Amino acid sequence: MIDDEPEPDPVDAELIAYLDGELEASEARSLEDRLDADPKLRARAEGLKRSYDLLDFLPKPEPSPTFATRTMDKIPASGAKPAVSDSSATTTTPAPHSSLALTQVQSRSEFPWAVAAGLFVAVGLALGVGYLGTAALRTFVFPPAEPREPSTDSLTVAEVRVIANLPLYAAADDFEYLTQLASPEFFGDELDAPPWLLPSQPLEVEKPADPELQTLFRAYRELPAERQEKIRTMDQRIHALEPPKRDRMLRLLETYAAWLHRLPESDRKDVLTATSSNKRLEAVREALLKQWIAALPAVHRAKLKGLPAEDKAQLLAKLRADDEKQRTEWTVARIQWESIRTNKQPWPFTDESMRKSVIEYVRAVYKPDDPRRARLSTLGPDGGDAARLKDALDRADKGEWALLGKAVYDFSRKYEMLPEPAKGAPIVDYSDLSPWPGIVKVMEKRPKLNRAVEQAVGKWPDFALAVHAEIGNKPFATFNTLKLGPCQMDEFKDDFRRGFGELRRKLNEAEISALKTLEGTWPNYPRELVRLAKVHDVSLPGVMPPGPPNLWEKTYNSPRQPMRPGG
Amino acid sequence: MPIGQTSSVMALRDPDIRLMLRVRDDDDAAFAELVERFQNRLVAVMHHLVGSMHEAEDLAQEVFLRVYRIRKKYRPKAKFSTWLFTIANNLALNALRNRKRRPVLPLELRESSQDDGRPADHAAQDLGETPSAGLRHRELAEVIRFALDSLNERQRVAIVLNKFEDMNYCEIADVMGLSTKAVKSLLSRARTSLREALRGYIYMDGEPPPPAAEEDES
């Protein structure tokens, strides 16, 4: 009750009721007369109004994209339908959620992955001749229809998506498992293959025809409730990603499924029957390694055979590193061959002005000639990336441009670049931090932290990013407003702003408004600009290599050579 | 209006009621639509009340689930949103009271980068920025958030419904189960507290305060 609270000031109460339009007309008029006559009273009303108006500054967050589906998914668990066991046709049609809930009660399989393995056989067909192509296989994979058919009519769009994707989802534990699989160690390289190698169709699975959906739905209901929940969550998380990332995940699922399908039976069994997500990853790694070794030249294979385990591992590591290097060389050779064949330099070195701008870009971004500010690593037996660039520049000087193109492309992925400020020098040293004595103080207190930043001294944006990373979770209340670099349009250089002008025309409203919220924060704002530029195939001057990012990707990305099919 | 004859009349006037009647009749598509229709408002209100997005979504979800659980008991009698926010009010008040009882740090409930849950003006000075010059929307939002958090739970609910759901005193009274008079004094106290808390910030848009502003209080 509110009796325990003090009475409000009657004048304020009246003013507030007036401001809220809650006074009777006559009361309002009389108050207005008094307001006219009394500046003090006016100021008081003004203060009340303005302080209330300030609440409009509060952010108005929107629910996350998965909120609605998550809520719908909770319905069965909430026990809304107490007696689901009587799901016979006598009661009202069971809601889809309730019918899913049913399976929770009757989850009979102790080995969800055995079901997954069964489902899995269907995947190859799903990819090849459509879902569950043959009737024979259908009866093999799934038990014959039960007399009581669950209806797929009342499934929501989200549920249909889960069920239609089931053959792909069946072989993955959860979203985290997929994230692991998407790393270069597993299938990552293939997912980032140049665009012409990627399927051109959108990857979303179409809704299968009714009988197929029915079959999948039944299979889905066969899964234990816990597994169903995991699959649903995985589906939601995939579809909550931004479109490019979502498509990459869906591509991963297809790649992984196709790979599994081609795997020899025994290896596939190892993967599918592993008892935990980590063990499954281990099994995938093993199988990939086997394939890789199988694809090695016979000499190496013979050598590996006779070695004790430790030496074997060492040799394998070396072979893998060589493999990596060879891939780069192979790409460069391919590009060079192309340029010899067509008697033209590889893109973007086809004309003089582009050659010039790439070299200018390289000098501006990596500063190879300035020992203090040079960014490229000198570590490594061959002198590291710095030596690689030097070599590439020398070769370019002699008219061979492919090596430089490949180096520029690789570095652009390895070394993050952010726009430099239009006015003044960028922050690259401790002395540049003097406007923020608080940071300097913290860094002095933490020598360990200094070491991390130390290596980046002189380099833009590496130093500022290192400071940011180190101080980020320290007790600086206004850290978010701490700007170590330009993060507002008028702080960028003119050519960068021109590049942004081009990008802006390609942005949709959601992207523009999301971008607006980041304006003023560093490095998030410039980072987001770079990300969007990549998505929309715009090159931002001074930050990204000149020319459309897609063309760089297409020309210089080296796809992993096709793995040798396992069976 | 007597309940018996009203249902269809009301439903015609308020599409939300129509929707809820379908939910009552076990139409799950209708429930999905209801979630879709009200999720933004509910999550926003909950966020204003509890300050954490995570908790706001949990609470909003709980509201929807409760609506679903008690759908059979739904009788259309007021605006649907009044009914919905009555449920929301109960859940939010419970959550806020539980939070008070639990010995948690305010930090746990916040998503802001701040460590102590206080407005950041002195820290800004440490970093060489003055609050008057460099105060941004986000900082201002933090100050306002802090002011809102300093109200008691019921005041906060009343303010949020009034400000963000545009409810008049009578509707707020319905939602909170209070008399209109009680709502009026609740809002008065809340808004005078807000004025005190935000006094330093209300003339930050460059407009000079009216001459008598500095002595407006008796």
XYZ file of N, CA, C and O in Angstrom, chain B residues 96-192:
388
model
N 11.070 -7.080 -9.050
C 11.809 -5.982 -8.437
C 11.927 -6.178 -6.925
O 12.949 -5.883 -6.324
N 10.868 -6.715 -6.333
C 10.941 -6.941 -4.870
C 11.896 -8.075 -4.546
O 12.662 -7.999 -3.597
N 11.835 -9.135 -5.342
C 12.767 -10.247 -5.122
C 14.191 -9.781 -5.230
O 15.060 -10.184 -4.474
N 14.391 -8.936 -6.212
C 15.739 -8.450 -6.431
C 16.224 -7.717 -5.196
O 17.367 -7.829 -4.791
N 15.306 -6.965 -4.581
C 15.673 -6.203 -3.390
C 16.055 -7.144 -2.261
O 16.970 -6.893 -1.501
N 15.314 -8.260 -2.186
C 15.593 -9.194 -1.105
C 16.900 -9.943 -1.339
O 17.620 -10.242 -0.427
N 17.156 -10.254 -2.578
C 18.388 -10.983 -2.874
C 19.584 -10.071 -2.672
O 19.549 -8.919 -3.085
N 20.642 -10.569 -2.062
C 21.805 -9.702 -1.870
C 22.654 -9.640 -3.141
O 23.728 -10.175 -3.200
N 22.110 -9.007 -4.180
C 22.891 -8.923 -5.413
C 23.442 -7.519 -5.570
O 22.910 -6.563 -5.055
N 24.539 -7.456 -6.292
C 25.076 -6.155 -6.634
C 24.227 -5.564 -7.746
O 23.779 -6.280 -8.624
N 24.050 -4.278 -7.725
C 23.301 -3.674 -8.827
C 23.969 -3.957 -10.175
O 23.321 -4.088 -11.177
N 25.272 -4.110 -10.119
C 26.038 -4.351 -11.341
C 25.510 -5.547 -12.120
O 25.418 -5.541 -13.324
N 25.160 -6.571 -11.353
C 24.731 -7.794 -11.998
C 23.518 -7.558 -12.892
O 23.295 -8.250 -13.864
N 22.755 -6.561 -12.525
C 21.517 -6.343 -13.232
C 21.657 -5.353 -14.376
O 20.715 -5.007 -15.028
N 22.860 -4.891 -14.548
C 23.030 -3.856 -15.561
C 23.825 -4.375 -16.718
O 24.616 -5.261 -16.610
N 23.617 -3.692 -17.826
C 24.423 -4.065 -18.975
C 25.356 -2.940 -19.363
O 26.146 -3.066 -20.266
N 25.247 -1.848 -18.658
C 26.103 -0.723 -19.022
C 27.523 -1.054 -18.635
O 27.793 -1.953 -17.851
N 28.451 -0.335 -19.176
C 29.845 -0.650 -18.928
C 30.280 -0.147 -17.561
O 31.417 -0.310 -17.164
N 29.381 0.494 -16.883
C 29.776 1.084 -15.617
C 29.954 0.042 -14.544
O 29.327 -0.994 -14.536
N 30.797 0.371 -13.606
C 31.085 -0.589 -12.557
C 30.265 -0.355 -11.318
O 30.029 -1.244 -10.544
N 29.849 0.837 -11.086
C 29.185 1.095 -9.826
C 27.733 1.519 -10.003
O 27.051 1.819 -9.047
N 27.267 1.546 -11.209
C 25.879 1.877 -11.428
C 25.565 3.336 -11.201
O 24.412 3.719 -11.096
N 26.578 4.168 -11.096
C 26.320 5.583 -10.878
C 26.624 6.367 -12.137
O 27.407 5.955 -12.954
N 26.016 7.519 -12.229
C 26.360 8.371 -13.355
C 27.848 8.674 -13.341
O 28.488 8.691 -12.293
N 28.353 8.928 -14.522
C 29.792 8.839 -14.676
C 30.509 10.176 -14.751
O 31.591 10.247 -15.277
N 29.911 11.229 -14.194
C 30.518 12.521 -14.490
C 31.923 12.691 -13.923
O 32.806 13.197 -14.592
N 32.148 12.210 -12.677
C 33.495 12.445 -12.151
C 34.530 11.612 -12.898
O 35.632 12.038 -13.142
N 34.118 10.422 -13.304
C 35.047 9.587 -14.063
C 35.375 10.235 -15.402
O 36.492 10.164 -15.878
N 34.382 10.883 -15.969
C 34.629 11.561 -17.240
C 35.708 12.622 -17.061
O 36.567 12.795 -17.913
N 35.669 13.272 -15.922
C 36.670 14.304 -15.688
C 38.071 13.700 -15.578
O 39.031 14.255 -16.062
N 38.129 12.515 -14.943
C 39.414 11.837 -14.845
C 40.047 11.657 -16.208
O 41.239 11.648 -16.357
N 39.220 11.442 -17.178
C 39.737 11.153 -18.500
C 39.828 12.403 -19.356
O 39.930 12.333 -20.570
N 39.769 13.528 -18.719
C 40.001 14.747 -19.449
C 38.800 15.274 -20.192
O 38.923 16.121 -21.053
N 37.619 14.759 -19.885
C 36.443 15.302 -20.537
C 35.559 15.944 -19.479
O 35.436 15.433 -18.387
N 34.963 17.043 -19.810
C 34.055 17.645 -18.849
C 32.647 17.211 -19.178
O 32.296 17.095 -20.347
N 31.866 16.966 -18.136
C 30.538 16.438 -18.404
C 29.682 17.419 -19.211
O 28.931 17.010 -20.073
N 29.848 18.696 -18.955
C 28.959 19.616 -19.655
C 29.270 19.661 -21.147
O 28.377 19.754 -21.967
N 30.557 19.551 -21.460
C 30.904 19.622 -22.876
C 30.663 18.285 -23.577
O 30.094 18.221 -24.653
N 31.109 17.229 -22.940
C 31.138 15.962 -23.675
C 30.025 14.993 -23.323
O 30.073 13.848 -23.712
N 29.049 15.463 -22.579
C 28.015 14.524 -22.163
C 27.211 14.059 -23.367
O 26.612 14.819 -24.069
N 27.230 12.819 -23.570
C 26.547 12.278 -24.735
C 25.211 11.699 -24.339
O 24.896 11.549 -23.176
N 24.511 11.314 -25.360
C 23.229 10.659 -25.114
C 23.372 9.483 -24.175
O 22.579 9.285 -23.272
N 24.416 8.681 -24.411
C 24.509 7.475 -23.614
C 24.699 7.792 -22.141
O 24.087 7.188 -21.277
N 25.562 8.781 -21.890
C 25.776 9.144 -20.495
C 24.512 9.726 -19.889
O 24.169 9.444 -18.753
N 23.855 10.547 -20.700
C 22.617 11.132 -20.227
C 21.622 10.016 -19.912
O 20.955 10.024 -18.874
N 21.577 9.032 -20.808
C 20.676 7.907 -20.587
C 21.034 7.197 -19.282
O 20.148 6.760 -18.544
N 22.326 7.134 -18.976
C 22.729 6.479 -17.731
C 22.262 7.274 -16.515
O 21.813 6.707 -15.523
N 22.393 8.585 -16.641
C 21.941 9.441 -15.550
C 20.438 9.253 -15.328
O 19.957 9.111 -14.200
N 19.698 9.215 -16.436
C 18.242 9.089 -16.340
C 17.866 7.721 -15.792
O 16.993 7.572 -14.951
N 18.596 6.734 -16.271
C 18.387 5.370 -15.778
C 18.567 5.325 -14.257
O 17.793 4.736 -13.536
N 19.615 5.979 -13.818
C 19.907 6.002 -12.390
C 18.786 6.706 -11.631
O 18.352 6.245 -10.567
N 18.305 7.799 -12.194
C 17.205 8.533 -11.555
C 15.962 7.646 -11.475
O 15.284 7.592 -10.442
N 15.707 6.920 -12.547
C 14.530 6.058 -12.588
C 14.676 4.921 -11.570
O 13.731 4.566 -10.868
N 15.885 4.394 -11.470
C 16.134 3.307 -10.527
C 15.991 3.760 -9.081
O 15.784 2.943 -8.188
N 16.157 5.063 -8.860
C 16.082 5.516 -7.476
C 14.636 5.670 -7.004
O 14.380 5.879 -5.829
N 13.680 5.557 -7.911
C 12.273 5.585 -7.494
C 11.906 4.242 -6.877
O 12.531 3.231 -7.195
N 10.874 4.236 -6.048
C 10.456 2.920 -5.573
C 9.701 2.189 -6.683
O 9.342 2.783 -7.708
N 9.490 0.879 -6.473
C 9.011 0.053 -7.589
C 7.692 0.564 -8.166
O 7.512 0.636 -9.375
N 6.769 0.898 -7.243
C 5.447 1.283 -7.752
C 5.498 2.601 -8.503
O 4.833 2.793 -9.512
N 6.311 3.510 -7.977
C 6.458 4.781 -8.689
C 7.006 4.538 -10.088
O 6.571 5.131 -11.069
N 7.973 3.639 -10.143
C 8.605 3.364 -11.423
C 7.588 2.789 -12.415
O 7.528 3.176 -13.580
N 6.780 1.839 -11.914
C 5.777 1.247 -12.808
C 4.830 2.333 -13.316
O 4.541 2.423 -14.524
N 4.362 3.170 -12.395
C 3.403 4.206 -12.792
C 4.018 5.130 -13.839
O 3.385 5.469 -14.842
N 5.267 5.523 -13.602
C 5.940 6.421 -14.543
C 6.077 5.760 -15.916
O 5.773 6.357 -16.949
N 6.523 4.525 -15.902
C 6.774 3.852 -17.180
C 5.467 3.668 -17.968
O 5.413 3.887 -19.178
N 4.396 3.308 -17.267
C 3.119 3.137 -17.969
C 2.613 4.469 -18.510
O 2.093 4.564 -19.616
N 2.794 5.505 -17.697
C 2.328 6.820 -18.100
C 3.150 7.358 -19.265
O 2.615 7.833 -20.269
N 4.435 7.233 -19.125
C 5.321 7.843 -20.116
C 5.403 7.023 -21.402
O 5.319 7.568 -22.488
N 5.594 5.725 -21.259
C 5.906 4.942 -22.457
C 4.703 4.178 -23.011
O 4.700 3.765 -24.157
N 3.696 3.936 -22.168
C 2.503 3.286 -22.689
C 1.372 4.300 -22.848
O 0.255 3.937 -23.208
N 1.691 5.563 -22.527
C 0.706 6.624 -22.710
C -0.592 6.367 -21.974
O -1.674 6.700 -22.452
N -0.513 5.740 -20.811
C -1.753 5.420 -20.090
C -2.177 6.607 -19.241
O -1.341 7.275 -18.632
N -3.461 6.845 -19.202
C -3.943 7.895 -18.296
C -4.082 7.333 -16.882
O -3.922 6.132 -16.650
N -4.386 8.225 -15.948
C -4.393 7.817 -14.539
C -5.362 6.668 -14.284
O -5.097 5.767 -13.497
N -6.482 6.731 -14.991
C -7.516 5.727 -14.769
C -7.036 4.341 -15.214
O -7.214 3.349 -14.510
N -6.389 4.312 -16.361
C -5.870 3.022 -16.849
C -4.769 2.487 -15.924
O -4.720 1.300 -15.621
N -3.905 3.399 -15.499
C -2.840 2.974 -14.586
C -3.451 2.412 -13.308
O -3.007 1.398 -12.768
N -4.496 3.081 -12.850
C -5.176 2.616 -11.638
C -5.694 1.198 -11.840
O -5.558 0.343 -10.958
N -6.277 0.941 -13.014
C -6.770 -0.408 -13.306
C -5.646 -1.428 -13.278
O -5.760 -2.487 -12.676
N -4.570 -1.077 -13.960
C -3.448 -2.012 -14.061
C -2.857 -2.297 -12.689
O -2.570 -3.435 -12.339
N -2.714 -1.241 -11.888
C -2.005 -1.417 -10.621
C -2.937 -1.738 -9.460
O -2.483 -1.959 -8.340
N -4.214 -1.767 -9.735
C -5.165 -2.067 -8.674
C -5.206 -0.990 -7.599
O -5.299 -1.274 -6.405
N -5.101 0.257 -8.007
C -5.129 1.375 -7.060
C -6.285 2.295 -7.434
O -6.897 2.150 -8.501
N -6.549 3.275 -6.555
C -7.534 4.280 -6.931
C -6.855 5.322 -7.810
O -5.624 5.457 -7.801
N -7.647 6.060 -8.570
C -7.072 7.101 -9.424
C -6.325 8.128 -8.588
O -5.277 8.637 -8.977
N -6.897 8.401 -7.420
C -6.265 9.383 -6.544
C -4.875 8.900 -6.116
O -3.909 9.677 -6.080
N -4.828 7.611 -5.805
C -3.530 7.049 -5.388
C -2.510 7.131 -6.520
O -1.340 7.441 -6.291
N -2.982 6.893 -7.729
C -2.073 6.978 -8.881
C -1.570 8.399 -9.023
O -0.385 8.649 -9.279
N -2.493 9.348 -8.816
C -2.109 10.746 -8.960
C -0.996 11.093 -7.982
O -0.005 11.729 -8.351
N -1.126 10.655 -6.748
C -0.075 11.048 -5.807
C 1.202 10.243 -6.035
O 2.311 10.746 -5.852
N 1.036 9.001 -6.500
C 2.215 8.197 -6.853
C 3.025 8.904 -7.944
O 4.244 9.076 -7.835
N 2.325 9.330 -8.967
C 3.008 9.991 -10.081
C 3.602 11.328 -9.653
O 4.678 11.714 -10.097
N 2.884 12.057 -8.773
C 3.406 13.349 -8.309
C 4.730 13.165 -7.600
O 5.710 13.859 -7.889
N 4.740 12.203 -6.672
C 5.981 12.000 -5.924
C 7.101 11.550 -6.849
O 8.238 12.013 -6.763
N 6.728 10.647 -7.765
C 7.759 10.140 -8.689
C 8.324 11.276 -9.529
O 9.539 11.388 -9.712
N 7.462 12.128 -9.996
C 7.942 13.147 -10.920
C 8.671 14.269 -10.215
O 9.574 14.880 -10.800
N 8.304 14.542 -8.974
C 9.123 15.536 -8.268
C 10.500 14.944 -7.957
O 11.510 15.636 -8.059
